[in-house]
Amino acid sequence: MPRVTRRPSNSVNDRPARLRLLARRAWRLLRPAGWLGLGCVLLLGGAVALHTLSPGGSLSSLRERIGNATGSLGLRVNDIVIQGRANTPEPLLRAALGISKGDPILGFSLEAARQNVEKLSWVEQATIERRLPDTVVVQLVERRPFAIWQNQGRFVLIDRDGQTVTNEDVAQFRQLPLVVGPGAPGAATPLIDALMNHPELLARLVAAVRVGERRWNLQLRGGMNVMLPEGHEAAALDRLMILQQDHALLDRPLEVVDLRLPDRLVLRPHVEPGADPAGKKPT
């Protein structure tokens, strides 16, 4: 009969491998989260099953059931983080979001909330995320006011694309260029970009008036009116500033500077009230 050799009970070979020890410890740590996750899965599955069996069930009712079921496990909104907000009124933003602290975090539609937020005039784009177990993150990209548009006595802020931003608190942005008339928002960007290259001229600007939805007149401080050609505003402004540099044209008492023709400059002197235009020599 073969001899049976017994290993000592404290033999190194009887000790669990290091990997197995780590696995056991990880399992002990993950067991509470695992049970919670399993409970969520079972509740979600039950809610889906009830929704499938019940006639006329809607997606919103299913979402409500899921939210109530998971909310009982503690998955509720505890914090709403808003990023990127500068000008959007916070009460309007929270009303459009439609989410409050204590609501089930799985009980609302991210897409519906995003669409509602993007209806706000200041908001160009919105991203809304759930960060389980209890946080909702709202990331905004706001429209940037580019100019003030005056039309039929109303003043509104517009962005570079000519979209209306808001008609409230416009006075806070009075440093922005003023454009006037129908069609001005959609055509303002090339003109204002060209004016930005000439800060001295921009500082003299009172308003840019859209004429016949085709071209621009610049109204300057002191009453001068500069008539620009259709579609060639940048070249005309460059020409005007050369005339200013060589002849101080903008400092003269002129009522009209007509730059509509590339090979001709038409000037009309400013006439004082009560003076005889025929007796005043042009400058």
XYZ file of N, CA and C in Angstrom:
849
model
N 0.848 -1.199 0.000
C 0.000 0.000 0.000
C 0.881 1.245 0.000
N 0.624 2.148 -0.952
C 1.495 3.331 -1.044
C 1.311 4.237 0.159
N 2.422 4.879 0.529
C 2.410 5.764 1.686
C 1.830 7.118 1.289
N 0.938 7.597 2.137
C 0.317 8.901 1.908
C 1.104 9.954 2.677
N 1.580 10.923 1.946
C 2.361 12.003 2.573
C 1.478 13.216 2.766
N 1.324 13.607 4.009
C 0.505 14.774 4.314
C 1.383 16.015 4.412
N 0.864 17.096 3.744
C 1.585 18.362 3.830
C 1.184 19.085 5.105
N 2.094 19.804 5.653
C 1.729 20.597 6.856
C 0.623 21.580 6.539
N -0.217 21.752 7.534
C -1.384 22.612 7.304
C -0.995 24.053 7.040
N 0.177 24.441 7.484
C 0.606 25.818 7.259
C 1.563 25.925 6.085
N 1.480 24.962 5.179
C 2.367 24.966 4.010
C 2.099 26.186 3.144
N 3.140 26.686 2.511
C 3.011 27.833 1.617
C 2.077 27.529 0.469
N 2.017 26.277 0.042
C 1.172 25.892 -1.085
C -0.315 26.005 -0.758
N -0.658 25.940 0.565
C -2.063 26.048 0.935
C -2.568 27.487 0.944
N -1.669 28.463 0.859
C -2.093 29.856 0.892
C -2.671 30.272 -0.459
N -3.753 31.053 -0.458
C -4.334 31.483 -1.741
C -3.355 32.361 -2.506
N -3.422 32.282 -3.801
C -2.581 33.126 -4.642
C -2.933 34.600 -4.409
N -1.967 35.477 -4.677
C -2.179 36.910 -4.444
C -3.341 37.424 -5.279
N -3.457 36.935 -6.528
C -4.532 37.371 -7.405
C -5.886 36.995 -6.820
N -5.945 35.771 -6.242
C -7.210 35.320 -5.657
C -7.571 36.167 -4.437
N -6.567 36.549 -3.642
C -6.834 37.401 -2.488
C -7.388 38.752 -2.915
N -6.779 39.332 -3.952
C -7.262 40.618 -4.458
C -8.682 40.501 -4.967
N -8.978 39.383 -5.648
C -10.325 39.183 -6.178
C -11.347 39.074 -5.057
N -10.968 38.366 -3.987
C -11.889 38.228 -2.858
C -12.167 39.585 -2.209
N -11.107 40.393 -2.032
C -11.298 41.714 -1.430
C -12.168 42.607 -2.305
N -11.911 42.564 -3.614
C -12.714 43.384 -4.534
C -14.173 42.967 -4.487
N -14.423 41.658 -4.389
C -15.801 41.174 -4.356
C -16.514 41.664 -3.097
N -15.776 41.667 -1.939
C -16.391 42.158 -0.708
C -16.775 43.630 -0.824
N -15.891 44.402 -1.502
C -16.180 45.827 -1.665
C -17.319 46.082 -2.638
N -17.402 45.262 -3.673
C -18.389 45.493 -4.723
C -19.751 44.913 -4.407
N -19.833 44.063 -3.375
C -21.107 43.406 -3.096
C -22.251 44.382 -2.829
N -22.062 45.461 -2.031
C -23.186 46.395 -1.831
C -23.613 47.065 -3.128
N -22.628 47.534 -3.911
C -22.967 48.166 -5.193
C -23.599 47.152 -6.141
N -23.113 45.919 -6.057
C -23.679 44.877 -6.924
C -25.135 44.604 -6.614
N -25.445 44.537 -5.304
C -26.848 44.322 -4.937
C -27.714 45.499 -5.368
N -27.169 46.715 -5.217
C -27.928 47.892 -5.649
C -28.161 47.854 -7.154
N -27.100 47.527 -7.899
C -27.251 47.435 -9.351
C -28.240 46.358 -9.751
N -28.171 45.198 -9.063
C -29.117 44.128 -9.365
C -30.542 44.567 -9.064
N -30.712 45.298 -7.948
C -32.058 45.785 -7.623
C -32.576 46.731 -8.683
N -31.684 47.624 -9.173
C -32.104 48.550 -10.241
C -32.505 47.799 -11.500
N -31.705 46.802 -11.858
C -32.019 46.019 -13.062
C -33.366 45.340 -12.920
N -33.613 44.729 -11.743
C -34.892 44.043 -11.533
C -36.060 45.022 -11.584
N -35.882 46.197 -10.960
C -36.963 47.179 -10.975
C -37.217 47.694 -12.388
N -36.128 47.956 -13.124
C -36.293 48.414 -14.505
C -36.974 47.355 -15.353
N -36.551 46.108 -15.151
C -37.185 45.031 -15.906
C -38.651 44.896 -15.576
N -38.982 45.027 -14.285
C -40.389 44.953 -13.899
C -41.194 46.089 -14.479
N -40.611 47.295 -14.480
C -41.328 48.442 -15.037
C -41.562 48.272 -16.534
N -40.541 47.767 -17.224
C -40.699 47.538 -18.664
C -41.762 46.485 -18.927
N -41.748 45.434 -18.110
C -42.749 44.377 -18.286
C -44.149 44.906 -18.049
N -44.331 45.691 -16.997
C -45.653 46.271 -16.731
C -46.089 47.184 -17.857
N -45.133 47.959 -18.369
C -45.454 48.877 -19.465
C -45.869 48.097 -20.711
N -45.192 46.981 -20.966
C -45.496 46.171 -22.153
C -46.871 45.522 -22.025
N -47.203 45.076 -20.805
C -48.470 44.379 -20.616
C -49.658 45.329 -20.547
N -49.390 46.585 -20.121
C -50.515 47.505 -19.970
C -50.840 48.142 -21.307
N -52.118 48.110 -21.727
C -52.493 48.698 -23.011
C -52.425 50.219 -22.959
N -51.973 50.788 -24.066
C -51.948 52.245 -24.180
C -50.851 52.908 -23.378
N -49.849 52.131 -22.936
C -48.756 52.720 -22.172
C -47.910 53.626 -23.045
N -47.480 54.755 -22.511
C -46.661 55.709 -23.252
C -45.254 55.715 -22.694
N -44.334 56.325 -23.491
C -42.944 56.404 -23.058
C -42.810 57.254 -21.807
N -43.616 58.311 -21.711
C -43.529 59.166 -20.523
C -43.996 58.429 -19.279
N -45.040 57.606 -19.425
C -45.512 56.856 -18.251
C -44.485 55.808 -17.837
N -43.817 55.193 -18.832
C -42.759 54.233 -18.513
C -41.625 54.934 -17.795
N -41.244 56.113 -18.282
C -40.168 56.864 -17.648
C -40.548 57.243 -16.213
N -41.820 57.571 -16.011
C -42.279 57.935 -14.678
C -42.191 56.741 -13.742
N -42.568 55.568 -14.252
C -42.501 54.373 -13.405
C -41.055 54.028 -13.063
N -40.190 54.130 -14.056
C -38.781 53.848 -13.801
C -38.220 54.843 -12.792
N -38.576 56.139 -12.980
C -38.085 57.157 -12.061
C -38.546 56.912 -10.644
N -39.823 56.572 -10.474
C -40.341 56.308 -9.128
C -39.682 55.083 -8.506
N -39.462 54.056 -9.348
C -38.871 52.819 -8.829
C -37.430 53.045 -8.393
N -36.642 53.717 -9.237
C -35.237 53.942 -8.898
C -35.084 55.047 -7.859
N -36.042 55.971 -7.823
C -35.991 57.015 -6.810
C -36.090 56.450 -5.409
N -36.853 55.362 -5.276
C -36.978 54.735 -3.964
C -35.661 54.123 -3.507
N -34.744 53.914 -4.449
C -33.422 53.383 -4.101
C -32.404 54.499 -3.863
N -32.848 55.733 -3.931
C -31.953 56.852 -3.666
C -31.443 57.575 -4.884
N -31.876 57.145 -6.077
C -31.417 57.799 -7.295
C -32.279 59.027 -7.568
N -32.005 60.099 -6.829
C -32.745 61.347 -6.965
C -31.774 62.504 -7.175
N -32.282 63.559 -7.787
C -31.457 64.732 -8.081
C -31.123 65.451 -6.771
N -29.832 65.576 -6.534
C -29.374 66.297 -5.350
C -28.638 67.588 -5.723
N -28.135 67.658 -6.960
C -27.367 68.830 -7.375
C -27.573 69.075 -8.866
N -27.785 70.336 -9.245
C -27.897 70.734 -10.646
C -26.764 71.719 -10.928
N -25.813 71.297 -11.752
C -24.633 72.103 -12.059
C -24.848 72.776 -13.412
N -24.760 74.108 -13.449
C -24.951 74.877 -14.678
C -23.623 75.498 -15.073
N -23.177 75.221 -16.277
C -21.903 75.722 -16.771
C -22.133 76.541 -18.044
N -21.369 77.616 -18.201
C -21.427 78.414 -19.424
C -22.488 79.497 -19.432
N -23.186 79.695 -18.317
C -24.230 80.714 -18.278
C -23.629 82.067 -17.926
N -23.894 83.072 -18.770
C -23.454 84.430 -18.491
C -24.628 85.405 -18.534
N -25.477 85.282 -19.562
C -26.566 86.238 -19.755
C -27.958 85.604 -19.672
N -28.041 84.299 -19.793
C -29.339 83.638 -19.711
C -29.907 83.790 -18.301
N -31.108 84.358 -18.140
C -31.693 84.483 -16.795
C -31.858 83.112 -16.149
N -31.306 82.953 -14.960
C -31.324 81.639 -14.317
C -32.734 81.147 -14.008
N -33.666 81.991 -13.553
C -35.032 81.482 -13.322
C -35.664 80.925 -14.599
N -35.447 81.610 -15.740
C -35.992 81.098 -16.998
C -35.332 79.777 -17.381
N -34.026 79.684 -17.135
C -33.312 78.454 -17.463
C -33.827 77.281 -16.640
N -34.007 77.480 -15.347
C -34.472 76.375 -14.495
C -35.913 75.998 -14.817
N -36.714 76.991 -15.192
C -38.100 76.678 -15.579
C -38.122 75.863 -16.863
N -37.266 76.219 -17.828
C -37.215 75.468 -19.079
C -36.654 74.067 -18.852
N -35.697 73.950 -17.932
C -35.114 72.641 -17.632
C -36.148 71.705 -17.040
N -36.988 72.217 -16.163
C -38.072 71.413 -15.599
C -37.615 70.351 -14.619
N -36.463 70.543 -13.997
C -35.909 69.557 -13.060
C -35.642 70.265 -11.742
N -36.017 69.622 -10.652
C -35.789 70.190 -9.327
C -35.085 69.170 -8.445
N -34.455 69.666 -7.401
C -33.825 68.767 -6.447
C -34.892 67.870 -5.807
N -34.554 66.605 -5.676
C -35.489 65.637 -5.119
C -36.220 64.834 -6.172
N -36.207 65.311 -7.447
C -36.864 64.551 -8.516
C -36.075 63.266 -8.802
N -36.766 62.189 -9.203
C -36.038 60.989 -9.624
C -35.119 61.316 -10.797
N -33.851 60.938 -10.690
C -32.888 61.333 -11.702
C -33.102 60.591 -13.029
N -33.819 59.464 -12.979
C -34.135 58.737 -14.213
C -35.565 58.995 -14.673
N -36.221 59.980 -14.067
C -37.638 60.186 -14.357
C -37.928 61.280 -15.354
N -36.925 61.769 -16.082
C -37.166 62.823 -17.065
C -36.378 62.535 -18.339
N -36.787 63.173 -19.428
C -36.146 62.990 -20.725
C -35.056 64.034 -20.916
N -33.833 63.598 -21.143
C -32.735 64.521 -21.423
C -32.987 65.298 -22.708
N -33.526 64.620 -23.715
C -33.758 65.274 -25.005
C -34.822 66.352 -24.898
N -35.900 66.073 -24.182
C -36.954 67.078 -24.011
C -36.436 68.275 -23.232
N -35.632 68.021 -22.201
C -35.066 69.123 -21.426
C -34.138 69.965 -22.289
N -33.319 69.312 -23.117
C -32.406 70.053 -23.998
C -33.176 70.926 -24.983
N -34.222 70.386 -25.583
C -35.010 71.156 -26.545
C -35.662 72.364 -25.889
N -36.160 72.196 -24.680
C -36.783 73.321 -23.973
C -35.764 74.415 -23.656
N -34.575 74.021 -23.234
C -33.542 75.002 -22.900
C -33.093 75.750 -24.149
N -32.985 75.045 -25.277
C -32.523 75.686 -26.505
C -33.569 76.614 -27.124
N -34.786 76.620 -26.579
C -35.785 77.586 -27.028
C -35.556 78.969 -26.416
N -34.740 79.041 -25.371
C -34.435 80.335 -24.760
C -33.592 81.165 -25.727
N -33.906 82.448 -25.818
C -33.290 83.281 -26.858
C -31.775 83.389 -26.710
N -31.258 83.387 -25.494
C -29.822 83.517 -25.292
C -29.062 82.244 -25.619
N -29.738 81.101 -25.645
C -29.047 79.809 -25.739
C -28.906 79.396 -27.203
N -27.661 79.208 -27.613
C -27.395 78.691 -28.958
C -27.364 77.166 -28.963
N -26.776 76.583 -27.927
C -26.673 75.131 -27.843
C -26.631 74.715 -26.377
N -27.249 73.574 -26.081
C -27.265 73.066 -24.708
C -26.944 71.578 -24.700
N -26.214 71.153 -23.680
C -25.940 69.734 -23.436
C -26.333 69.427 -21.996
N -27.132 68.385 -21.827
C -27.610 68.016 -20.483
C -27.239 66.561 -20.224
N -26.607 66.313 -19.086
C -26.128 64.969 -18.759
C -26.586 64.567 -17.359
N -26.811 63.263 -17.184
C -27.000 62.694 -15.854
C -25.649 62.151 -15.387
N -25.298 62.467 -14.171
C -24.113 61.872 -13.576
C -24.559 61.173 -12.302
N -24.818 59.891 -12.438
C -25.351 59.108 -11.328
C -24.360 59.099 -10.168
N -24.870 59.093 -8.950
C -26.278 58.795 -8.622
C -27.194 60.008 -8.481
N -26.664 61.267 -8.446
C -27.547 62.350 -7.994
C -27.301 63.708 -8.632
N -26.558 63.788 -9.757
C -26.176 65.094 -10.304
C -26.618 65.238 -11.753
N -27.161 66.415 -12.069
C -27.496 66.780 -13.448
C -26.586 67.949 -13.848
N -25.930 67.831 -14.989
C -25.006 68.853 -15.471
C -25.580 69.489 -16.733
N -25.700 70.809 -16.726
C -26.211 71.570 -17.871
C -25.069 72.437 -18.411
N -24.695 72.201 -19.658
C -23.634 72.965 -20.298
C -24.238 73.832 -21.395
N -24.042 75.157 -21.301
C -24.635 76.093 -22.256
C -23.574 76.701 -23.153
N -23.950 76.918 -24.406
C -23.204 77.786 -25.308
C -24.153 78.926 -25.662
N -23.858 80.121 -25.172
C -24.757 81.242 -25.367
C -24.432 82.001 -26.651
N -25.453 82.640 -27.189
C -25.244 83.526 -28.330
C -24.461 84.752 -27.862
N -23.572 85.232 -28.731
C -22.776 86.408 -28.399
C -23.343 87.614 -29.120
N -23.790 88.633 -28.383
C -24.319 89.830 -29.038
C -23.255 90.467 -29.921
N -23.657 90.814 -31.143
C -22.722 91.344 -32.135
C -23.063 92.777 -32.515
N -24.345 93.105 -32.485
C -24.800 94.450 -32.845
C -26.190 94.667 -32.282
N -26.607 95.926 -32.299
C -27.979 96.295 -31.927
C -28.717 96.638 -33.212
N -29.885 96.073 -33.365
C -30.698 96.327 -34.562
C -31.898 97.175 -34.168
N -32.046 98.295 -34.875
C -33.215 99.163 -34.683
C -34.114 99.026 -35.903
N -35.365 98.702 -35.653
C -36.325 98.564 -36.751
C -37.714 98.931 -36.233
N -38.333 99.908 -36.888
C -39.668 100.373 -36.518
C -39.744 100.754 -35.038
N -38.701 101.431 -34.570
C -38.694 101.926 -33.198
C -38.332 100.907 -32.141
N -38.065 99.667 -32.526
C -37.707 98.627 -31.564
C -36.213 98.346 -31.649
N -35.609 98.049 -30.488
C -34.191 97.737 -30.417
C -34.024 96.299 -29.916
N -33.238 95.508 -30.642
C -32.964 94.132 -30.223
C -31.484 93.838 -30.443
N -30.973 92.891 -29.669
C -29.615 92.414 -29.873
C -29.618 91.304 -30.912
N -28.600 91.306 -31.784
C -28.460 90.242 -32.774
C -27.054 89.648 -32.664
N -26.901 88.402 -33.128
C -25.584 87.777 -33.144
C -24.983 87.871 -34.547
N -23.840 87.232 -34.758
C -23.145 87.318 -36.051
C -23.976 86.744 -37.193
N -24.837 85.800 -36.875
C -25.674 85.185 -37.912
C -26.935 85.985 -38.188
N -27.096 87.113 -37.503
C -28.289 87.919 -37.702
C -29.482 87.435 -36.918
N -29.278 86.453 -36.019
C -30.375 85.930 -35.218
C -30.632 86.847 -34.026
N -31.903 87.012 -33.699
C -32.268 87.831 -32.550
C -31.869 87.128 -31.263
N -31.177 87.859 -30.393
C -30.777 87.316 -29.097
C -31.809 87.676 -28.039
N -32.073 88.971 -27.884
C -33.066 89.417 -26.912
C -33.415 90.873 -27.173
N -34.564 91.279 -26.685
C -34.938 92.686 -26.757
C -34.990 93.311 -25.361
N -34.422 92.624 -24.377
C -34.414 93.111 -22.995
C -33.003 93.550 -22.611
N -32.934 94.589 -21.783
C -31.657 95.090 -21.266
C -30.679 95.434 -22.386
N -31.205 95.944 -23.501
C -30.346 96.284 -24.643
C -29.374 97.399 -24.271
N -29.777 98.293 -23.375
C -28.926 99.426 -23.003
C -27.598 98.971 -22.400
N -27.550 97.776 -21.833
C -26.304 97.274 -21.268
C -25.257 97.031 -22.346
N -25.678 96.940 -23.595
C -24.761 96.639 -24.701
C -24.664 97.816 -25.667
N -24.820 99.023 -25.148
C -24.846 100.196 -26.020
C -23.505 100.450 -26.702
N -22.433 99.786 -26.268
C -21.146 99.953 -26.928
C -21.093 99.215 -28.273
N -22.067 98.350 -28.549
C -22.099 97.611 -29.812
C -22.566 98.522 -30.946
N -22.142 98.234 -32.191
C -22.601 99.034 -33.334
C -24.117 98.940 -33.493
N -24.706 100.038 -33.977
C -26.143 100.100 -34.222
C -26.398 99.996 -35.716
N -27.244 99.023 -36.109
C -27.642 98.886 -37.509
C -29.141 99.123 -37.584
N -29.568 99.749 -38.684
C -30.941 100.238 -38.769
C -31.567 99.769 -40.073
N -32.850 99.378 -39.976
C -33.644 99.134 -41.171
C -33.873 97.673 -41.498
N -34.878 97.415 -42.345
C -35.165 96.046 -42.773
C -33.964 95.438 -43.505
N -33.695 94.157 -43.212
C -32.597 93.453 -43.865
C -31.240 93.713 -43.252
N -31.161 94.597 -42.269
C -29.864 94.928 -41.684
C -29.200 93.753 -40.951
N -29.925 92.940 -40.165
C -29.241 91.877 -39.419
C -28.491 90.893 -40.311
N -29.114 90.481 -41.408
C -28.478 89.471 -42.250
C -27.276 89.982 -43.018
N -27.130 91.302 -43.144
C -26.026 91.873 -43.919
C -25.014 92.602 -43.055
N -25.193 92.609 -41.748
C -24.373 93.452 -40.876
C -22.956 92.929 -40.687
N -22.749 91.622 -40.688
C -21.448 91.070 -40.312
C -20.305 91.546 -41.207
N -20.400 91.473 -42.553
C -19.274 91.950 -43.378
C -18.957 93.420 -43.144
N -19.983 94.248 -42.984
C -19.752 95.667 -42.766
C -19.053 95.916 -41.427
N -19.558 95.309 -40.359
C -18.978 95.542 -39.043
C -17.556 94.990 -38.970
N -17.314 93.844 -39.602
C -15.949 93.308 -39.648
C -15.013 94.290 -40.351
N -15.487 94.914 -41.439
C -14.667 95.903 -42.144
C -14.445 97.145 -41.280
N -15.456 97.555 -40.535
C -15.310 98.714 -39.656
C -14.326 98.435 -38.520
N -14.276 97.193 -38.072
C -13.339 96.831 -37.005
C -11.894 97.076 -37.420
N -11.622 97.054 -38.718
C -10.265 97.311 -39.204
C -9.913 98.790 -39.171
N -10.910 99.647 -38.891
C -10.691 101.099 -38.860
C -11.290 101.651 -37.570
N -10.605 101.476 -36.444
C -11.156 101.903 -35.146
C -11.528 103.384 -35.104
N -10.765 104.234 -35.811
C -11.074 105.664 -35.788
C -12.440 105.928 -36.409
N -12.723 105.235 -37.505
C -14.019 105.402 -38.155
C -15.130 104.800 -37.297
N -14.868 103.650 -36.701
C -15.870 102.993 -35.862
C -16.227 103.868 -34.665
N -15.236 104.591 -34.130
C -15.502 105.464 -32.991
C -16.400 106.632 -33.378
N -16.414 107.021 -34.647
C -17.253 108.124 -35.114
C -18.658 107.662 -35.504
N -18.872 106.348 -35.596
C -20.131 105.815 -36.117
C -21.277 106.031 -35.143
N -22.368 106.567 -35.648
C -23.616 106.645 -34.893
C -24.502 105.461 -35.250
N -24.663 105.206 -36.548
C -25.505 104.097 -37.003
C -25.147 103.751 -38.441
N -25.345 102.478 -38.774
C -25.249 102.015 -40.159
C -26.665 101.722 -40.630
N -27.097 102.441 -41.661
C -28.490 102.358 -42.126
C -28.531 101.552 -43.415
N -29.364 100.515 -43.409
C -29.539 99.682 -44.607
C -30.510 100.386 -45.553
N -30.075 100.587 -46.798
C -30.858 101.324 -47.780
C -31.393 100.348 -48.815
N -32.728 100.258 -48.896
C -33.352 99.390 -49.894
C -32.937 97.938 -49.792
N -32.447 97.512 -48.611
C -31.965 96.142 -48.392
C -30.891 95.765 -49.410
N -30.131 96.788 -49.876
C -29.088 96.527 -50.872
C -27.714 97.044 -50.436
N -27.674 98.217 -49.816
C -26.388 98.824 -49.500
C -26.520 99.604 -48.181
N -25.389 100.258 -47.767
C -25.331 100.928 -46.478
C -25.020 102.410 -46.600
N -25.584 103.195 -45.697
C -25.161 104.560 -45.406
C -24.642 104.590 -43.977
N -23.510 105.263 -43.758
C -22.974 105.417 -42.417
C -23.294 106.809 -41.897
N -23.975 106.868 -40.776
C -24.228 108.143 -40.119
C -23.156 108.351 -39.060
N -22.366 109.447 -39.209
C -21.245 109.714 -38.312
C -21.564 110.868 -37.372
N -20.812 110.929 -36.299
C -20.964 112.029 -35.358
C -20.660 113.349 -36.071
N -21.472 114.356 -35.780
C -21.329 115.637 -36.452
C -22.276 115.791 -37.621
N -23.014 114.728 -37.954
C -24.027 114.820 -38.997
C -23.586 114.383 -40.377
N -22.351 113.895 -40.542
C -21.900 113.438 -41.864
C -22.558 112.116 -42.226
N -22.928 111.979 -43.510
C -23.556 110.770 -44.028
C -22.672 110.208 -45.139
N -22.124 109.012 -44.936
C -21.230 108.382 -45.906
C -22.016 107.305 -46.650
N -22.100 107.455 -47.971
C -22.860 106.514 -48.807
C -21.897 105.487 -49.394
N -22.137 104.211 -49.073
C -21.248 103.136 -49.500
C -21.831 102.388 -50.694
N -20.960 101.828 -51.547
C -21.445 101.065 -52.706
C -21.950 99.690 -52.292
N -22.835 99.148 -53.085
C -23.394 97.827 -52.807
C -22.350 96.742 -53.017
N -22.100 95.954 -51.969
C -21.220 94.801 -52.068
C -19.740 95.101 -52.030
N -19.337 96.376 -51.917
C -17.907 96.728 -51.910
C -17.608 97.649 -50.722
N -18.169 97.314 -49.589
C -18.035 98.171 -48.421
C -16.583 98.262 -47.938
N -15.874 97.130 -47.868
C -14.510 97.135 -47.342
C -13.595 98.018 -48.178
N -13.675 97.908 -49.494
C -12.829 98.733 -50.373
C -13.173 100.212 -50.227
N -14.452 100.529 -50.089
C -14.861 101.923 -49.935
C -14.370 102.488 -48.607
N -14.392 101.700 -47.555
C -13.908 102.171 -46.262
C -12.397 102.392 -46.292
N -11.679 101.510 -46.969
C -10.236 101.712 -47.126
C -9.963 103.031 -47.858
N -10.727 103.277 -48.896
C -10.584 104.533 -49.653
C -10.892 105.742 -48.780
N -11.939 105.635 -47.968
C -12.325 106.744 -47.097
C -11.223 107.066 -46.097
N -10.598 106.055 -45.539
C -9.565 106.301 -44.538
C -8.286 106.841 -45.166
N -8.027 106.511 -46.422
C -6.895 107.136 -47.122
C -7.166 108.621 -47.316
N -8.409 108.966 -47.679
C -8.792 110.376 -47.817
C -8.698 111.102 -46.476
N -9.023 110.392 -45.397
C -8.914 110.998 -44.078
C -7.450 111.252 -43.727
N -6.608 110.291 -44.041
C -5.188 110.437 -43.734
C -4.551 111.561 -44.547
N -4.916 111.678 -45.822
C -4.276 112.656 -46.709
C -4.920 114.043 -46.633
N -6.251 114.071 -46.396
C -6.957 115.354 -46.490
C -7.856 115.656 -45.294
N -7.812 114.813 -44.250
C -8.673 115.018 -43.068
C -10.129 115.196 -43.485
N -10.586 114.324 -44.378
C -11.918 114.477 -44.957
C -13.022 114.420 -43.902
N -12.857 113.544 -42.922
C -13.909 113.370 -41.923
C -14.004 114.545 -40.952
N -13.003 115.385 -40.957
C -13.012 116.543 -40.062
C -13.567 117.793 -40.733
N -13.972 117.685 -41.977
C -14.489 118.842 -42.710
C -16.007 118.953 -42.502
N -16.561 120.144 -42.682
C -18.015 120.336 -42.504
C -18.799 119.849 -43.711
N -18.881 118.535 -43.827
C -19.567 117.924 -44.967
C -20.830 117.234 -44.486
N -21.853 117.299 -45.306
C -23.106 116.608 -45.009
C -23.131 115.230 -45.628
N -22.600 115.103 -46.859
C -22.618 113.830 -47.587
C -21.250 113.573 -48.190
N -20.769 112.325 -48.029
C -19.602 111.819 -48.751
C -20.092 110.600 -49.522
N -20.132 110.729 -50.836
C -20.690 109.683 -51.700
C -19.549 108.879 -52.308
N -19.429 107.607 -51.882
C -18.381 106.706 -52.372
C -18.954 105.596 -53.241
N -20.135 105.784 -53.759
C -20.778 104.697 -54.504
C -20.092 104.398 -55.827
N -19.413 105.384 -56.422
C -18.705 105.172 -57.684
C -17.216 105.056 -57.408
N -16.567 104.016 -57.920
C -15.152 103.808 -57.588
C -14.223 104.862 -58.181
N -14.635 105.533 -59.283
C -13.762 106.500 -59.943
C -14.200 107.950 -59.705
N -15.093 108.143 -58.733
C -15.604 109.493 -58.513
C -15.947 109.675 -57.040
N -15.638 110.871 -56.544
C -15.968 111.228 -55.177
C -16.889 112.437 -55.204
N -18.057 112.299 -54.594
C -19.033 113.383 -54.558
C -19.166 113.849 -53.122
N -18.975 115.168 -52.921
C -19.065 115.765 -51.599
C -20.171 116.803 -51.584
N -20.935 116.828 -50.510
C -21.951 117.859 -50.343
C -21.683 118.550 -49.009
N -21.418 119.874 -49.043
C -21.089 120.580 -47.800
C -22.295 120.700 -46.886
N -22.003 120.797 -45.618
C -23.057 120.997 -44.629
C -23.547 122.442 -44.699
N -24.848 122.653 -44.755
C -25.454 123.979 -44.853
C -26.111 124.308 -43.528
N -25.732 125.439 -42.972
C -26.331 125.871 -41.717
C -27.786 126.267 -41.951
N -28.667 126.027 -40.984
C -30.069 126.430 -41.141
C -30.182 127.937 -41.404
N -30.957 128.306 -42.434
C -31.164 129.707 -42.784
C -30.156 130.255 -43.745
N -29.078 129.470 -44.026
C -28.057 129.966 -44.967
C -28.512 129.695 -46.395
N -27.949 130.459 -47.316
C -28.272 130.300 -48.730
C -27.332 129.277 -49.332
N -27.852 128.065 -49.720
C -26.960 127.029 -50.270
C -26.248 127.525 -51.506
N -26.864 128.374 -52.334
C -26.218 128.801 -53.570
C -25.038 129.717 -53.288
N -25.111 130.438 -52.161
C -24.038 131.370 -51.865
C -22.884 130.765 -51.096
N -22.993 129.501 -50.736
C -21.922 128.852 -49.976
C -21.070 128.040 -50.920
N -19.787 128.297 -50.874
C -18.894 127.590 -51.757
C -18.622 126.195 -51.193
N -18.599 125.209 -52.078
C -18.297 123.854 -51.602
C -16.866 123.741 -51.094
N -16.664 122.910 -50.128
C -15.331 122.723 -49.567
C -14.583 121.665 -50.360
